Amino acid sequence: MKVLVLAPHPDDEVLGCGGVIARHAAAGDHVEVVVATRGIEELYSQDLIPIVRGEALKAHALLGVSNTRFLDFPAPALDTVPRYKLASAIAAIIRETQCEILYIPHHGDIHSDHLHLHHAALVAARPLAECPVRRILAYETLSETEWAPPQNDAIFYPTVFVDISEYLSKKLEAMSCFGSQVKPPPNARSLRNIEALARYRGATVAKDAAESFMLIRQID
């Protein structure tokens, strides 16, 4: 299988589906990750960008990612980018990779970059005859998904649970690569709480650990 994971920012992909990435790679699937943005100068030191991207590459190597692509759309300012430009960039990568499974952020996350990438991905992966995507899943991101407002259209309703019991330790090891992002507990992006969510999602389906997703579309 060919798998494409879209991340608004470095580490979102590990938070949301690091275990599933490792599971795909272990099964022999070809996994690519696209990080859509680059921090804008007004808010982020440009010296930090290569550091965080280096952390991402190290994490991806641990998980078995075959290829990582960094785009340079502005963060946290995807709302300033014409949606067709973002969708066109993603569509080009979908055509190039011929991915069959697509993982995208949840549209209700409090960070608007997640919303804009979600919508652009759906445009890019429209079920047209030439589109290879057969399954689209939205993942949850700690410190973004759980902070969404209590509104029906923003809540994350998991419908797919993937057993990552064998890969939880690898997910935590990959997240540990992000020295610039991981925080001590009780912060949501602490290793303790990342594990706690995986254990909770696993308990929901009688597994030691799981990652959960909202199924957007599946074509059999």
Short mmCIF file of N, CA and C in Angstrom, two decimals, residues 47-169:
data_model
loop_
_atom_site.label_atom_id
_atom_site.label_comp_id
_atom_site.label_asym_id
_atom_site.label_seq_id
_atom_site.Cartn_x
_atom_site.Cartn_y
_atom_site.Cartn_z
N ASP A 47 16.05 30.51 12.83
CA ASP A 47 17.10 29.55 13.22
C ASP A 47 16.51 28.26 13.75
N LEU A 48 15.26 28.35 14.25
CA LEU A 48 14.62 27.17 14.83
C LEU A 48 14.07 26.22 13.77
N ILE A 49 13.78 26.74 12.60
CA ILE A 49 13.13 25.93 11.56
C ILE A 49 13.97 24.72 11.17
N PRO A 50 15.26 24.87 10.84
CA PRO A 50 16.03 23.67 10.50
C PRO A 50 16.18 22.70 11.67
N ILE A 51 16.14 23.22 12.88
CA ILE A 51 16.22 22.35 14.06
C ILE A 51 14.99 21.45 14.13
N VAL A 52 13.81 22.06 14.01
CA VAL A 52 12.56 21.30 14.11
C VAL A 52 12.43 20.33 12.94
N ARG A 53 12.83 20.78 11.75
CA ARG A 53 12.76 19.88 10.60
C ARG A 53 13.74 18.72 10.75
N GLY A 54 14.87 18.98 11.36
CA GLY A 54 15.81 17.89 11.64
C GLY A 54 15.24 16.90 12.64
N GLU A 55 14.53 17.42 13.64
CA GLU A 55 13.86 16.55 14.62
C GLU A 55 12.83 15.67 13.92
N ALA A 56 12.09 16.27 12.98
CA ALA A 56 11.08 15.51 12.25
C ALA A 56 11.71 14.40 11.43
N LEU A 57 12.80 14.70 10.75
CA LEU A 57 13.47 13.68 9.94
C LEU A 57 13.97 12.52 10.79
N LYS A 58 14.49 12.85 11.96
CA LYS A 58 14.96 11.79 12.86
C LYS A 58 13.79 10.92 13.33
N ALA A 59 12.68 11.58 13.69
CA ALA A 59 11.48 10.84 14.12
C ALA A 59 10.95 9.96 13.00
N HIS A 60 10.92 10.50 11.80
CA HIS A 60 10.39 9.74 10.67
C HIS A 60 11.27 8.53 10.35
N ALA A 61 12.57 8.69 10.49
CA ALA A 61 13.46 7.56 10.26
C ALA A 61 13.17 6.43 11.25
N LEU A 62 12.91 6.79 12.48
CA LEU A 62 12.59 5.77 13.49
C LEU A 62 11.30 5.04 13.16
N LEU A 63 10.34 5.77 12.60
CA LEU A 63 9.04 5.18 12.30
C LEU A 63 9.03 4.39 11.00
N GLY A 64 10.03 4.60 10.15
CA GLY A 64 10.10 3.88 8.89
C GLY A 64 9.51 4.64 7.72
N VAL A 65 9.42 5.96 7.84
CA VAL A 65 8.91 6.78 6.74
C VAL A 65 9.88 6.72 5.56
N SER A 66 9.35 6.54 4.37
CA SER A 66 10.19 6.42 3.18
C SER A 66 10.67 7.76 2.65
N ASN A 67 9.82 8.79 2.80
CA ASN A 67 10.18 10.10 2.25
C ASN A 67 9.42 11.18 3.00
N THR A 68 10.11 12.30 3.25
CA THR A 68 9.50 13.45 3.92
C THR A 68 9.64 14.66 3.02
N ARG A 69 8.54 15.40 2.87
CA ARG A 69 8.55 16.62 2.07
C ARG A 69 8.15 17.79 2.95
N PHE A 70 8.90 18.87 2.86
CA PHE A 70 8.59 20.09 3.60
C PHE A 70 8.15 21.16 2.60
N LEU A 71 6.92 21.61 2.75
CA LEU A 71 6.44 22.73 1.96
C LEU A 71 6.69 24.01 2.76
N ASP A 72 6.51 25.13 2.13
CA ASP A 72 6.85 26.39 2.79
C ASP A 72 5.67 27.35 2.90
N PHE A 73 4.48 26.80 3.05
CA PHE A 73 3.33 27.66 3.29
C PHE A 73 3.46 28.26 4.69
N PRO A 74 2.93 29.47 4.92
CA PRO A 74 3.18 30.16 6.19
C PRO A 74 2.38 29.59 7.37
N ALA A 75 3.06 29.46 8.50
CA ALA A 75 2.42 29.04 9.76
C ALA A 75 2.66 30.13 10.80
N PRO A 76 1.65 30.47 11.57
CA PRO A 76 0.30 29.92 11.58
C PRO A 76 -0.65 30.77 10.74
N ALA A 77 -0.49 30.74 9.45
CA ALA A 77 -1.23 31.67 8.60
C ALA A 77 -1.72 31.03 7.31
N LEU A 78 -2.15 29.78 7.38
CA LEU A 78 -2.70 29.15 6.18
C LEU A 78 -3.97 29.84 5.71
N ASP A 79 -4.61 30.59 6.61
CA ASP A 79 -5.82 31.32 6.22
C ASP A 79 -5.50 32.45 5.24
N THR A 80 -4.23 32.79 5.10
CA THR A 80 -3.84 33.85 4.16
C THR A 80 -3.49 33.30 2.79
N VAL A 81 -3.46 31.97 2.66
CA VAL A 81 -3.09 31.32 1.40
C VAL A 81 -4.35 31.00 0.61
N PRO A 82 -4.43 31.40 -0.65
CA PRO A 82 -5.58 30.99 -1.46
C PRO A 82 -5.72 29.46 -1.42
N ARG A 83 -6.91 29.00 -1.13
CA ARG A 83 -7.09 27.57 -0.92
C ARG A 83 -6.70 26.74 -2.14
N TYR A 84 -6.88 27.30 -3.32
CA TYR A 84 -6.55 26.52 -4.52
C TYR A 84 -5.06 26.24 -4.61
N LYS A 85 -4.23 27.17 -4.06
CA LYS A 85 -2.79 26.96 -4.11
C LYS A 85 -2.38 25.79 -3.21
N LEU A 86 -2.96 25.74 -2.02
CA LEU A 86 -2.66 24.65 -1.10
C LEU A 86 -3.19 23.33 -1.66
N ALA A 87 -4.42 23.36 -2.16
CA ALA A 87 -5.02 22.14 -2.72
C ALA A 87 -4.24 21.67 -3.94
N SER A 88 -3.78 22.59 -4.76
CA SER A 88 -3.03 22.20 -5.95
C SER A 88 -1.70 21.55 -5.59
N ALA A 89 -1.04 22.07 -4.56
CA ALA A 89 0.22 21.48 -4.13
C ALA A 89 0.01 20.06 -3.61
N ILE A 90 -1.06 19.87 -2.85
CA ILE A 90 -1.34 18.53 -2.32
C ILE A 90 -1.75 17.58 -3.45
N ALA A 91 -2.57 18.08 -4.37
CA ALA A 91 -3.01 17.24 -5.49
C ALA A 91 -1.83 16.76 -6.32
N ALA A 92 -0.84 17.63 -6.51
CA ALA A 92 0.34 17.23 -7.28
C ALA A 92 1.10 16.11 -6.58
N ILE A 93 1.18 16.17 -5.27
CA ILE A 93 1.88 15.12 -4.52
C ILE A 93 1.07 13.83 -4.55
N ILE A 94 -0.25 13.93 -4.45
CA ILE A 94 -1.09 12.74 -4.55
C ILE A 94 -0.89 12.05 -5.89
N ARG A 95 -0.86 12.84 -6.96
CA ARG A 95 -0.65 12.25 -8.29
C ARG A 95 0.73 11.60 -8.40
N GLU A 96 1.73 12.27 -7.83
CA GLU A 96 3.09 11.74 -7.91
C GLU A 96 3.25 10.46 -7.10
N THR A 97 2.72 10.45 -5.89
CA THR A 97 2.90 9.30 -5.00
C THR A 97 1.93 8.17 -5.30
N GLN A 98 0.79 8.50 -5.95
CA GLN A 98 -0.26 7.51 -6.20
C GLN A 98 -0.70 6.85 -4.89
N CYS A 99 -0.83 7.66 -3.86
CA CYS A 99 -1.19 7.13 -2.55
C CYS A 99 -2.63 6.60 -2.55
N GLU A 100 -2.82 5.51 -1.84
CA GLU A 100 -4.14 4.90 -1.72
C GLU A 100 -4.81 5.25 -0.40
N ILE A 101 -4.00 5.52 0.63
CA ILE A 101 -4.52 5.88 1.95
C ILE A 101 -3.98 7.26 2.30
N LEU A 102 -4.87 8.13 2.76
CA LEU A 102 -4.50 9.51 3.07
C LEU A 102 -4.92 9.84 4.50
N TYR A 103 -3.97 10.28 5.31
CA TYR A 103 -4.23 10.72 6.68
C TYR A 103 -4.13 12.24 6.74
N ILE A 104 -5.15 12.87 7.32
CA ILE A 104 -5.21 14.33 7.37
C ILE A 104 -5.63 14.79 8.76
N PRO A 105 -5.36 16.04 9.15
CA PRO A 105 -5.78 16.52 10.46
C PRO A 105 -7.30 16.68 10.54
N HIS A 106 -7.79 16.70 11.76
CA HIS A 106 -9.22 16.87 12.02
C HIS A 106 -9.63 18.32 11.75
N HIS A 107 -10.76 18.50 11.11
CA HIS A 107 -11.18 19.85 10.73
C HIS A 107 -11.57 20.72 11.92
N GLY A 108 -11.92 20.11 13.06
CA GLY A 108 -12.38 20.89 14.21
C GLY A 108 -11.29 21.33 15.16
N ASP A 109 -10.03 21.01 14.87
CA ASP A 109 -8.93 21.39 15.77
C ASP A 109 -8.91 22.90 15.98
N ILE A 110 -8.48 23.31 17.16
CA ILE A 110 -8.50 24.73 17.49
C ILE A 110 -7.54 25.54 16.64
N HIS A 111 -6.48 24.92 16.15
CA HIS A 111 -5.52 25.62 15.29
C HIS A 111 -6.08 25.68 13.88
N SER A 112 -6.28 26.87 13.35
CA SER A 112 -6.93 27.00 12.05
C SER A 112 -6.10 26.43 10.91
N ASP A 113 -4.80 26.30 11.08
CA ASP A 113 -3.99 25.67 10.03
C ASP A 113 -4.47 24.25 9.76
N HIS A 114 -4.92 23.57 10.82
CA HIS A 114 -5.41 22.20 10.67
C HIS A 114 -6.68 22.19 9.82
N LEU A 115 -7.56 23.12 10.09
CA LEU A 115 -8.81 23.23 9.32
C LEU A 115 -8.52 23.47 7.84
N HIS A 116 -7.63 24.41 7.55
CA HIS A 116 -7.38 24.76 6.16
C HIS A 116 -6.68 23.63 5.41
N LEU A 117 -5.79 22.91 6.09
CA LEU A 117 -5.14 21.78 5.43
C LEU A 117 -6.14 20.65 5.20
N HIS A 118 -7.02 20.44 6.16
CA HIS A 118 -8.07 19.41 6.04
C HIS A 118 -8.91 19.67 4.79
N HIS A 119 -9.42 20.89 4.66
CA HIS A 119 -10.29 21.22 3.53
C HIS A 119 -9.54 21.14 2.20
N ALA A 120 -8.30 21.64 2.19
CA ALA A 120 -7.52 21.58 0.95
C ALA A 120 -7.25 20.13 0.55
N ALA A 121 -7.02 19.27 1.53
CA ALA A 121 -6.77 17.85 1.24
C ALA A 121 -8.01 17.20 0.63
N LEU A 122 -9.19 17.56 1.13
CA LEU A 122 -10.41 16.98 0.57
C LEU A 122 -10.63 17.43 -0.87
N VAL A 123 -10.27 18.68 -1.15
CA VAL A 123 -10.37 19.16 -2.53
C VAL A 123 -9.37 18.39 -3.40
N ALA A 124 -8.16 18.24 -2.91
CA ALA A 124 -7.11 17.56 -3.69
C ALA A 124 -7.44 16.10 -3.93
N ALA A 125 -8.17 15.49 -3.00
CA ALA A 125 -8.45 14.04 -3.08
C ALA A 125 -9.89 13.76 -3.50
N ARG A 126 -10.49 14.68 -4.24
CA ARG A 126 -11.85 14.44 -4.73
C ARG A 126 -11.91 13.11 -5.50
N PRO A 127 -12.99 12.36 -5.33
CA PRO A 127 -13.08 11.03 -5.95
C PRO A 127 -13.34 11.10 -7.45
N LEU A 128 -12.35 11.60 -8.16
CA LEU A 128 -12.41 11.64 -9.61
C LEU A 128 -11.71 10.39 -10.17
N ALA A 129 -11.93 10.13 -11.42
CA ALA A 129 -11.44 8.87 -12.00
C ALA A 129 -9.93 8.70 -11.86
N GLU A 130 -9.18 9.82 -11.94
CA GLU A 130 -7.72 9.71 -11.91
C GLU A 130 -7.14 9.76 -10.50
N CYS A 131 -7.99 9.96 -9.50
CA CYS A 131 -7.49 10.06 -8.12
C CYS A 131 -7.26 8.67 -7.54
N PRO A 132 -6.04 8.38 -7.04
CA PRO A 132 -5.75 7.04 -6.52
C PRO A 132 -6.24 6.80 -5.10
N VAL A 133 -6.62 7.86 -4.38
CA VAL A 133 -6.97 7.74 -2.95
C VAL A 133 -8.25 6.94 -2.78
N ARG A 134 -8.17 5.92 -1.95
CA ARG A 134 -9.32 5.06 -1.68
C ARG A 134 -9.80 5.14 -0.24
N ARG A 135 -8.98 5.73 0.62
CA ARG A 135 -9.37 5.83 2.03
C ARG A 135 -8.80 7.11 2.62
N ILE A 136 -9.66 7.91 3.25
CA ILE A 136 -9.23 9.15 3.89
C ILE A 136 -9.63 9.09 5.36
N LEU A 137 -8.64 9.30 6.22
CA LEU A 137 -8.86 9.25 7.67
C LEU A 137 -8.34 10.52 8.31
N ALA A 138 -9.13 11.10 9.22
CA ALA A 138 -8.70 12.28 9.96
C ALA A 138 -8.21 11.86 11.34
N TYR A 139 -7.04 12.36 11.73
CA TYR A 139 -6.46 12.00 13.01
C TYR A 139 -6.63 13.10 14.05
N GLU A 140 -6.48 12.73 15.31
CA GLU A 140 -6.56 13.70 16.40
C GLU A 140 -5.16 14.11 16.82
N THR A 141 -5.01 15.35 17.26
CA THR A 141 -3.71 15.90 17.64
C THR A 141 -3.81 16.49 19.03
N LEU A 142 -3.14 15.88 19.98
CA LEU A 142 -3.14 16.41 21.35
C LEU A 142 -2.70 17.86 21.38
N SER A 143 -3.40 18.66 22.17
CA SER A 143 -3.22 20.11 22.35
C SER A 143 -3.89 20.89 21.24
N GLU A 144 -4.57 20.23 20.34
CA GLU A 144 -5.34 20.90 19.30
C GLU A 144 -6.77 20.36 19.23
N THR A 145 -6.89 19.04 19.10
CA THR A 145 -8.21 18.43 18.93
C THR A 145 -9.07 18.55 20.18
N GLU A 146 -8.47 18.31 21.34
CA GLU A 146 -9.27 18.31 22.57
C GLU A 146 -9.63 19.71 23.02
N TRP A 147 -9.02 20.72 22.42
CA TRP A 147 -9.34 22.11 22.78
C TRP A 147 -10.37 22.74 21.86
N ALA A 148 -10.95 21.95 20.97
CA ALA A 148 -11.97 22.47 20.08
C ALA A 148 -13.20 22.90 20.89
N PRO A 149 -13.98 23.84 20.39
CA PRO A 149 -15.18 24.27 21.12
C PRO A 149 -16.22 23.16 21.18
N PRO A 150 -17.08 23.17 22.19
CA PRO A 150 -18.09 22.11 22.34
C PRO A 150 -19.25 22.29 21.36
N GLN A 151 -18.93 22.18 20.09
CA GLN A 151 -19.93 22.31 19.04
C GLN A 151 -19.91 21.04 18.20
N ASN A 152 -21.07 20.61 17.75
CA ASN A 152 -21.16 19.33 17.05
C ASN A 152 -20.23 19.23 15.86
N ASP A 153 -20.06 20.32 15.12
CA ASP A 153 -19.24 20.24 13.91
C ASP A 153 -17.74 20.32 14.19
N ALA A 154 -17.37 20.51 15.46
CA ALA A 154 -15.95 20.61 15.81
C ALA A 154 -15.46 19.40 16.60
N ILE A 155 -16.36 18.61 17.12
CA ILE A 155 -15.99 17.49 17.99
C ILE A 155 -15.40 16.34 17.17
N PHE A 156 -14.38 15.73 17.72
CA PHE A 156 -13.75 14.56 17.10
C PHE A 156 -14.52 13.31 17.51
N TYR A 157 -15.16 12.66 16.55
CA TYR A 157 -15.92 11.43 16.80
C TYR A 157 -15.15 10.26 16.19
N PRO A 158 -14.38 9.53 16.98
CA PRO A 158 -13.60 8.43 16.40
C PRO A 158 -14.49 7.30 15.91
N THR A 159 -14.22 6.85 14.71
CA THR A 159 -14.97 5.75 14.11
C THR A 159 -14.08 4.58 13.71
N VAL A 160 -12.77 4.83 13.66
CA VAL A 160 -11.81 3.78 13.30
C VAL A 160 -10.73 3.74 14.38
N PHE A 161 -10.46 2.54 14.90
CA PHE A 161 -9.44 2.35 15.92
C PHE A 161 -8.40 1.37 15.38
N VAL A 162 -7.14 1.75 15.47
CA VAL A 162 -6.06 0.89 14.97
C VAL A 162 -5.18 0.48 16.13
N ASP A 163 -5.01 -0.81 16.30
CA ASP A 163 -4.19 -1.36 17.38
C ASP A 163 -2.72 -1.00 17.15
N ILE A 164 -2.15 -0.23 18.07
CA ILE A 164 -0.72 0.11 17.98
C ILE A 164 0.05 -0.41 19.20
N SER A 165 -0.50 -1.46 19.82
CA SER A 165 0.14 -2.00 21.03
C SER A 165 1.62 -2.30 20.81
N GLU A 166 1.96 -2.84 19.64
CA GLU A 166 3.35 -3.20 19.36
C GLU A 166 4.19 -1.99 18.96
N TYR A 167 3.54 -0.86 18.71
CA TYR A 167 4.26 0.29 18.16
C TYR A 167 4.20 1.54 19.04
N LEU A 168 3.56 1.42 20.20
CA LEU A 168 3.45 2.58 21.09
C LEU A 168 4.83 3.06 21.53
N SER A 169 5.71 2.14 21.88
CA SER A 169 7.04 2.55 22.33
C SER A 169 7.80 3.28 21.21
#
